[in-house]
PDB file of C-alpha atoms in Angstrom:
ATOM      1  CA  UNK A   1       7.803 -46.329 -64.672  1.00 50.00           C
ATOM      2  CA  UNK A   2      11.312 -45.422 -63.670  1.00 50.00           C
ATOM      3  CA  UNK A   3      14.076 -45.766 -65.922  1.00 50.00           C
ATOM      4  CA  UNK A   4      15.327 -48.973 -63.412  1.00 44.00           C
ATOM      5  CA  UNK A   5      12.067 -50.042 -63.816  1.00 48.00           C
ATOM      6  CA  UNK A   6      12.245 -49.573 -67.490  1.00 52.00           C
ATOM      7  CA  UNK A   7      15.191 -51.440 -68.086  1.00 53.00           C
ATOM      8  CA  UNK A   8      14.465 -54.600 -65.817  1.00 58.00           C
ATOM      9  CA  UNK A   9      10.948 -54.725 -67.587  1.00 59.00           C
ATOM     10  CA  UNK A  10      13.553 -54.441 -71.318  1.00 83.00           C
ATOM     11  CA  UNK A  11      15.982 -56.994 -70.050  1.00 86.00           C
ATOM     12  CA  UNK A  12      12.947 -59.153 -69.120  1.00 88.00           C
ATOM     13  CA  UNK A  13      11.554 -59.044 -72.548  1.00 89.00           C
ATOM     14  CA  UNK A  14      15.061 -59.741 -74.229  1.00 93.00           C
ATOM     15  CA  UNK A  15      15.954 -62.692 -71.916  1.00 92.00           C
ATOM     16  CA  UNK A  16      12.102 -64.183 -73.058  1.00 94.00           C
ATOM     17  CA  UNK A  17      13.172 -63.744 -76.533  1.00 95.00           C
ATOM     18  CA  UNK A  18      16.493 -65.377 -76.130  1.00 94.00           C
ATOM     19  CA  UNK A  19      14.664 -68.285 -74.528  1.00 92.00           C
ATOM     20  CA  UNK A  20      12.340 -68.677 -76.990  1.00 92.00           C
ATOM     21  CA  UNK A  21      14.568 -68.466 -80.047  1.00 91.00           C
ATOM     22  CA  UNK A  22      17.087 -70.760 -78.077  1.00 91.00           C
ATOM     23  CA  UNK A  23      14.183 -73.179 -77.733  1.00 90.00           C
ATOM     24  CA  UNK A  24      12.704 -73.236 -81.311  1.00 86.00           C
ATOM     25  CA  UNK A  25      14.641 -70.490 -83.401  1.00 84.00           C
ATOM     26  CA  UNK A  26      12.249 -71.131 -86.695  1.00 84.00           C
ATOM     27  CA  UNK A  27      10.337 -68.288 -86.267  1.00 83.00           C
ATOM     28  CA  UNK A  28       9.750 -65.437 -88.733  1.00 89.00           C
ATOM     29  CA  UNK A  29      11.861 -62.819 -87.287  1.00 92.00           C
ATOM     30  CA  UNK A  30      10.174 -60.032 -88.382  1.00 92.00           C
ATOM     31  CA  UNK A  31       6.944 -60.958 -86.415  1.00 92.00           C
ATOM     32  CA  UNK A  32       8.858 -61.570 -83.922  1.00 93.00           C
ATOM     33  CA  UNK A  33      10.072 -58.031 -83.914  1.00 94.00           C
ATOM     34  CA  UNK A  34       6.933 -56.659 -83.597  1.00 93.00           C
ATOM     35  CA  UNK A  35       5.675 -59.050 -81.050  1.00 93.00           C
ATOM     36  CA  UNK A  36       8.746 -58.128 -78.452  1.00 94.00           C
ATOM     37  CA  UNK A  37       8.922 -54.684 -79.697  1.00 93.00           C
ATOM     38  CA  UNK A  38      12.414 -54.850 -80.682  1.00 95.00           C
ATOM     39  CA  UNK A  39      14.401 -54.138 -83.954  1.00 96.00           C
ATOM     40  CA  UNK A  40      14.993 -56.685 -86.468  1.00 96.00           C
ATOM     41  CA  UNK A  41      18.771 -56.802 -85.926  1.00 97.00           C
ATOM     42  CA  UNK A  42      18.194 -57.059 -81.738  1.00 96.00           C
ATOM     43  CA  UNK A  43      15.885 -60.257 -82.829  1.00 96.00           C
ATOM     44  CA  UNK A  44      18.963 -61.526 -84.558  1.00 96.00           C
ATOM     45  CA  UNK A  45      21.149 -60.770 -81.603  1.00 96.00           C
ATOM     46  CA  UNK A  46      19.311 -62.704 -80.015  1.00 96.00           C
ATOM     47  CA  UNK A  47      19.768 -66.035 -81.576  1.00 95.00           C
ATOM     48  CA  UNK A  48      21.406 -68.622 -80.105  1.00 93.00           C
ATOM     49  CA  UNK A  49      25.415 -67.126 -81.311  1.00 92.00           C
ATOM     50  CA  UNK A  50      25.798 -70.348 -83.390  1.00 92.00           C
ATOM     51  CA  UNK A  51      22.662 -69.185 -85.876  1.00 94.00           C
ATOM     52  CA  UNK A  52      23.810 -65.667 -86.714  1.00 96.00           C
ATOM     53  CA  UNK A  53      27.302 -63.490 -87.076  1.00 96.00           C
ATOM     54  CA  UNK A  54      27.196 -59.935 -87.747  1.00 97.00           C
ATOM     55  CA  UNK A  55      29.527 -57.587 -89.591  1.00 96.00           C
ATOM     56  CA  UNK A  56      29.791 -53.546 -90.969  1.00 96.00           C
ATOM     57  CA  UNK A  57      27.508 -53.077 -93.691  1.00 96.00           C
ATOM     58  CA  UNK A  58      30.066 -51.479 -95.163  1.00 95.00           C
ATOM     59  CA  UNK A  59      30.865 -54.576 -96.601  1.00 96.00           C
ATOM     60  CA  UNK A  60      27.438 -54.736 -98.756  1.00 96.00           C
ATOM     61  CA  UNK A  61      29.206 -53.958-101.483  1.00 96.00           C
ATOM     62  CA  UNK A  62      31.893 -56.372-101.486  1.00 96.00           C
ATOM     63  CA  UNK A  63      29.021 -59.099-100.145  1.00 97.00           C
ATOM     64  CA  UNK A  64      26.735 -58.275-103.078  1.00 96.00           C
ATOM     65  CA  UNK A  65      29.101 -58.438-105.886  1.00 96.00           C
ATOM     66  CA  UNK A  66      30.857 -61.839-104.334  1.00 97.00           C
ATOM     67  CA  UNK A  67      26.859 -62.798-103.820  1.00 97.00           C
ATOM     68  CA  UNK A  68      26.505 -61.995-107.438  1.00 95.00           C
ATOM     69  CA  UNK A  69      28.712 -64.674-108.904  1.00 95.00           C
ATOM     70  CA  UNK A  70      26.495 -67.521-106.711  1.00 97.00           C
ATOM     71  CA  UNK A  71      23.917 -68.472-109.289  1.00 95.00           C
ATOM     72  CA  UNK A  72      20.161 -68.426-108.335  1.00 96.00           C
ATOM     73  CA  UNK A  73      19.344 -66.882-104.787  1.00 96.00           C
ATOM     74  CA  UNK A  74      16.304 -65.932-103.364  1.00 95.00           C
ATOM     75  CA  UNK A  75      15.973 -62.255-102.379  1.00 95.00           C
ATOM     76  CA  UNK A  76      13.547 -60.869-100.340  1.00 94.00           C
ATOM     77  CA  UNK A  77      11.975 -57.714 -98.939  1.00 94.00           C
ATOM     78  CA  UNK A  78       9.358 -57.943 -95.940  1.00 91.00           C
ATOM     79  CA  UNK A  79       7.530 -54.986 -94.460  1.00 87.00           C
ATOM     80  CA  UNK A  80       4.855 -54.750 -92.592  1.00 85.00           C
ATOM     81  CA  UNK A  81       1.910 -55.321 -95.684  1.00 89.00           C
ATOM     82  CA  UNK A  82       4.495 -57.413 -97.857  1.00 91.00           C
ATOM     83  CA  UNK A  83       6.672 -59.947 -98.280  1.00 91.00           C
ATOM     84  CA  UNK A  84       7.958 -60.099-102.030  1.00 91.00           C
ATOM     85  CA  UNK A  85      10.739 -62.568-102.920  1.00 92.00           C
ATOM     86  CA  UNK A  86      12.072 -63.179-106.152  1.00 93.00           C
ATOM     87  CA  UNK A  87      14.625 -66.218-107.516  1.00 94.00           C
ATOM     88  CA  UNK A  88      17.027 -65.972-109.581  1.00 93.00           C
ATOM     89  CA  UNK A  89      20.468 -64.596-110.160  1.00 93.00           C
ATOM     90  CA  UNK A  90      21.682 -61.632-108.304  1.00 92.00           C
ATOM     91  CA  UNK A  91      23.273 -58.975-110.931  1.00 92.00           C
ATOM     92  CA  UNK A  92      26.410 -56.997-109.936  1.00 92.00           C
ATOM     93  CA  UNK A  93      25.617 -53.698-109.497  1.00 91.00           C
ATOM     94  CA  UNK A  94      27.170 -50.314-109.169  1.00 92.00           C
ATOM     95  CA  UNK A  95      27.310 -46.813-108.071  1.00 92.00           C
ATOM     96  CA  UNK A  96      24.913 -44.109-109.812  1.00 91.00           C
ATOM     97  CA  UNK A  97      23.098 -41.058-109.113  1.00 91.00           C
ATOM     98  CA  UNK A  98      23.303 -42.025-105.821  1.00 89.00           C
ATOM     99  CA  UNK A  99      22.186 -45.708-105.390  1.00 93.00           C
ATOM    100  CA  UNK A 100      23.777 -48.838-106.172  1.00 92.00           C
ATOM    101  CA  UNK A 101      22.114 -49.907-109.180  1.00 90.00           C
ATOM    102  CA  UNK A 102      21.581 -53.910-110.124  1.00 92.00           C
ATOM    103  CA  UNK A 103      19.879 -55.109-113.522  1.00 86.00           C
ATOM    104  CA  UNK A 104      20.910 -56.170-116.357  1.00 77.00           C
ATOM    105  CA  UNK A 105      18.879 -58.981-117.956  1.00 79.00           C
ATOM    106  CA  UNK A 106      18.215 -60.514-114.373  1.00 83.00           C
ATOM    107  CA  UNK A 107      14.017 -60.626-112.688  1.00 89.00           C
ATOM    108  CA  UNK A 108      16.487 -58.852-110.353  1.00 89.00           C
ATOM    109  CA  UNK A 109      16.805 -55.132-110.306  1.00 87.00           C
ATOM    110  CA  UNK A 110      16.466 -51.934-108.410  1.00 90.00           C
ATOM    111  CA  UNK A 111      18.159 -49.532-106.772  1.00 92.00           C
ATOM    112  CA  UNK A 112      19.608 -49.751-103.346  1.00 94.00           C
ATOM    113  CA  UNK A 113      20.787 -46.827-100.443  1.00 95.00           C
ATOM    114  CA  UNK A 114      23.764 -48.882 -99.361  1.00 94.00           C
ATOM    115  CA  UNK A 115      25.556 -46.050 -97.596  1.00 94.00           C
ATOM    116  CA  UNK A 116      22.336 -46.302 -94.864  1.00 96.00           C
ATOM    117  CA  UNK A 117      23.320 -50.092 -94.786  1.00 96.00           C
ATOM    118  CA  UNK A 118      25.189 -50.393 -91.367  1.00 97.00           C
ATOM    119  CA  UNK A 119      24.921 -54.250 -90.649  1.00 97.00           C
ATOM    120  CA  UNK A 120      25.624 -57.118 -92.176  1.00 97.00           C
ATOM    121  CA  UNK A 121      23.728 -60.221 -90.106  1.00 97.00           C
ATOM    122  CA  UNK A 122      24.791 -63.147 -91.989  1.00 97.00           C
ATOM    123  CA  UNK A 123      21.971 -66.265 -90.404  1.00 97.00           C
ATOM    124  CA  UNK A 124      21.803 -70.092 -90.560  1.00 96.00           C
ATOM    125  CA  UNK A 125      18.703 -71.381 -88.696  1.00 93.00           C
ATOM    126  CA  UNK A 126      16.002 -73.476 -89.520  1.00 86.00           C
ATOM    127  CA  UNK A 127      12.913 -71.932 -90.824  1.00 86.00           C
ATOM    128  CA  UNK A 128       9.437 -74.225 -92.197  1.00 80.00           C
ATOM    129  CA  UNK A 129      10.997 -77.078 -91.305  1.00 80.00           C
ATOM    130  CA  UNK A 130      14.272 -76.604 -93.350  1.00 85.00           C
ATOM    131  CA  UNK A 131      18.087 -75.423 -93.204  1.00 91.00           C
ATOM    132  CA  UNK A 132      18.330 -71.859 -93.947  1.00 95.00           C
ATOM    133  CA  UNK A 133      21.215 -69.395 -94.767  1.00 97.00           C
ATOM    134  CA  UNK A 134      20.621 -65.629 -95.404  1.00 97.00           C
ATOM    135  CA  UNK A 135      22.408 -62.438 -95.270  1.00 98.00           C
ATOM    136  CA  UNK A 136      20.576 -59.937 -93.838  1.00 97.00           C
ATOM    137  CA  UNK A 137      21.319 -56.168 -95.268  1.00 97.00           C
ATOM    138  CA  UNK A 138      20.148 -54.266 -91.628  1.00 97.00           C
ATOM    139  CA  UNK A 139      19.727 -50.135 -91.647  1.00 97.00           C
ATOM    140  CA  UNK A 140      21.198 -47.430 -89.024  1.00 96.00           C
ATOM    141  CA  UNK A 141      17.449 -48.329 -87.305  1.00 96.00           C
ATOM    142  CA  UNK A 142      18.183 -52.173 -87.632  1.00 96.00           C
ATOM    143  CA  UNK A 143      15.645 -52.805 -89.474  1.00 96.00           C
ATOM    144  CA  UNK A 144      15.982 -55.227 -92.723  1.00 95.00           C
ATOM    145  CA  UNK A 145      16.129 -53.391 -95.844  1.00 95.00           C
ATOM    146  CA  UNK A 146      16.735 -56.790 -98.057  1.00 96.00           C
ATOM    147  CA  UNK A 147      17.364 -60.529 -97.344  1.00 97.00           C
ATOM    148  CA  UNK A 148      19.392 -62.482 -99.769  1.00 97.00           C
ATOM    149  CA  UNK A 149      18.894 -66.090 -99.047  1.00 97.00           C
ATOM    150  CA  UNK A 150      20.840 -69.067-100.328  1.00 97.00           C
ATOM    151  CA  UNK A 151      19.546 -70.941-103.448  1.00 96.00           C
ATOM    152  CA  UNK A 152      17.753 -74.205-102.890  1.00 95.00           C
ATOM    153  CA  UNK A 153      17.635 -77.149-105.703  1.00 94.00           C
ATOM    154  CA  UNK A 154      14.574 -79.284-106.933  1.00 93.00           C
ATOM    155  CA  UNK A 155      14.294 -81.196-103.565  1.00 92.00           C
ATOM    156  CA  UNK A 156      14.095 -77.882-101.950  1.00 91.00           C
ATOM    157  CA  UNK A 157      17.897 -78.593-100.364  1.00 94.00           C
ATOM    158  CA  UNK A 158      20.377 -76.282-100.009  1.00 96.00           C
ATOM    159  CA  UNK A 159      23.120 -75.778-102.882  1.00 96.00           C
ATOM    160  CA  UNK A 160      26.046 -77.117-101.192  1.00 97.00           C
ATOM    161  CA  UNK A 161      28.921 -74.392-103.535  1.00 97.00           C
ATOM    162  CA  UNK A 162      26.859 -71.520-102.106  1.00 98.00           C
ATOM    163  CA  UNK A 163      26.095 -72.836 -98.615  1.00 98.00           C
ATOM    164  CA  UNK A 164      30.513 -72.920 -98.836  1.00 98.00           C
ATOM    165  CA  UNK A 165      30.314 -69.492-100.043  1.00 98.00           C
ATOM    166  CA  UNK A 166      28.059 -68.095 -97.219  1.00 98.00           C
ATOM    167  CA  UNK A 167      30.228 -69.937 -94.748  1.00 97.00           C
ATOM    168  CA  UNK A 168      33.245 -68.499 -95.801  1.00 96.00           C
ATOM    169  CA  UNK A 169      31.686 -64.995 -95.674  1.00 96.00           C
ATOM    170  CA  UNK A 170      30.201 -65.350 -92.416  1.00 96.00           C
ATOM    171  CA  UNK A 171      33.617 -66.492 -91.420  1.00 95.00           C
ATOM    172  CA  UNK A 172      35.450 -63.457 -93.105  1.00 95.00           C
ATOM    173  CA  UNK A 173      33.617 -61.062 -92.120  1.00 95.00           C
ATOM    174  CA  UNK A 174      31.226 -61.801 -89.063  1.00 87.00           C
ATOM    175  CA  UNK A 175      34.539 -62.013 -86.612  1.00 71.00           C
ATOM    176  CA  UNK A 176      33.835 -57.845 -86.890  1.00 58.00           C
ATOM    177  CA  UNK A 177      32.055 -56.136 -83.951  1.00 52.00           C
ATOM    178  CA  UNK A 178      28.993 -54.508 -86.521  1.00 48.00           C
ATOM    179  CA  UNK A 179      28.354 -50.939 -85.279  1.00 47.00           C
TER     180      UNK A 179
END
């Protein structure tokens, strides 16, 4: 294949993904990643622009400690044999021996690389038949390194003060061009 070849056959695939996410954007992105071949912050690019608004990740900071004062969220890592998520508070952190360090009394803790944090995809879409609001923590490769979803109360609804919260971050911050 030539590289005109290459890049019709690339464009193909992204305007199929496009379509398909404008059509029924509930999917799990990651598997849809694999299945198109595609990073995880391409998949995001190509939701419909209402669902998704990106930013610098070298806002994580500043996102994580506003994130932080939000009550219970659910965070969540997914790779390729796992998908752990856990619900509760999100501690602020800081800087340390290199990471940025959360704890502190919360199920939450560990130890995060957020210099190699170098997008900030902040999504609303529906997902298992709900609403669904996360900020997506993306690496230099696009690929998520953490999700940090908005909490949800006993009916499984959305907290209304932290849906306002995400909004106004997404509307802070996801004007930016993300690198």
């Amino acid at each position: 294949m030539n590289a005109v070849t290459t890049h019709e056959t690339n464009a193909a695939r992204l305007d199929e993904l496009r379509a398909r996410l404008s059509a029924d954007a509930s999917g799990v992105l990651e598997m849809l990643a694999q299945e198109f071949a595609v990073s995880m912050k391409t998949v995001i690019e190509c939701l419909p622009e209402s669902s998704r608004a990106l930013a610098a990740g070298t806002h994580a900071e500043a996102v994580l400690l506003e994130i932080a004062d939000w009550g219970p969220v659910t965070v969540l890592v997914h790779t390729p044999d796992v998908i752990l998520e856990c619900k509760a508070s999100l501690p602020a952190g800081r800087f340390g021996h290199g990471f940025y360090n959360i704890g502190g009394g919360s199920p939450v803790s560990g130890h995060l690389r957020l210099e190699r944090c170098k997008t900030l995809a902040f999504v609303r879409r529906p997902f298992m038949g709900a609403d669904s609001c996360s900020v997506n923590f993306l690496n230099a490769d696009g690929e998520a390194m953490f999700k940090v979803f908005v909490g949800r109360d006993e009916k499984r609804a959305l907290l209304a003060d932290q849906v306002e919260r995400f909004t106004a971050l997404w509307n802070r911050l996801g004007t930016e061009v993300a690198a």
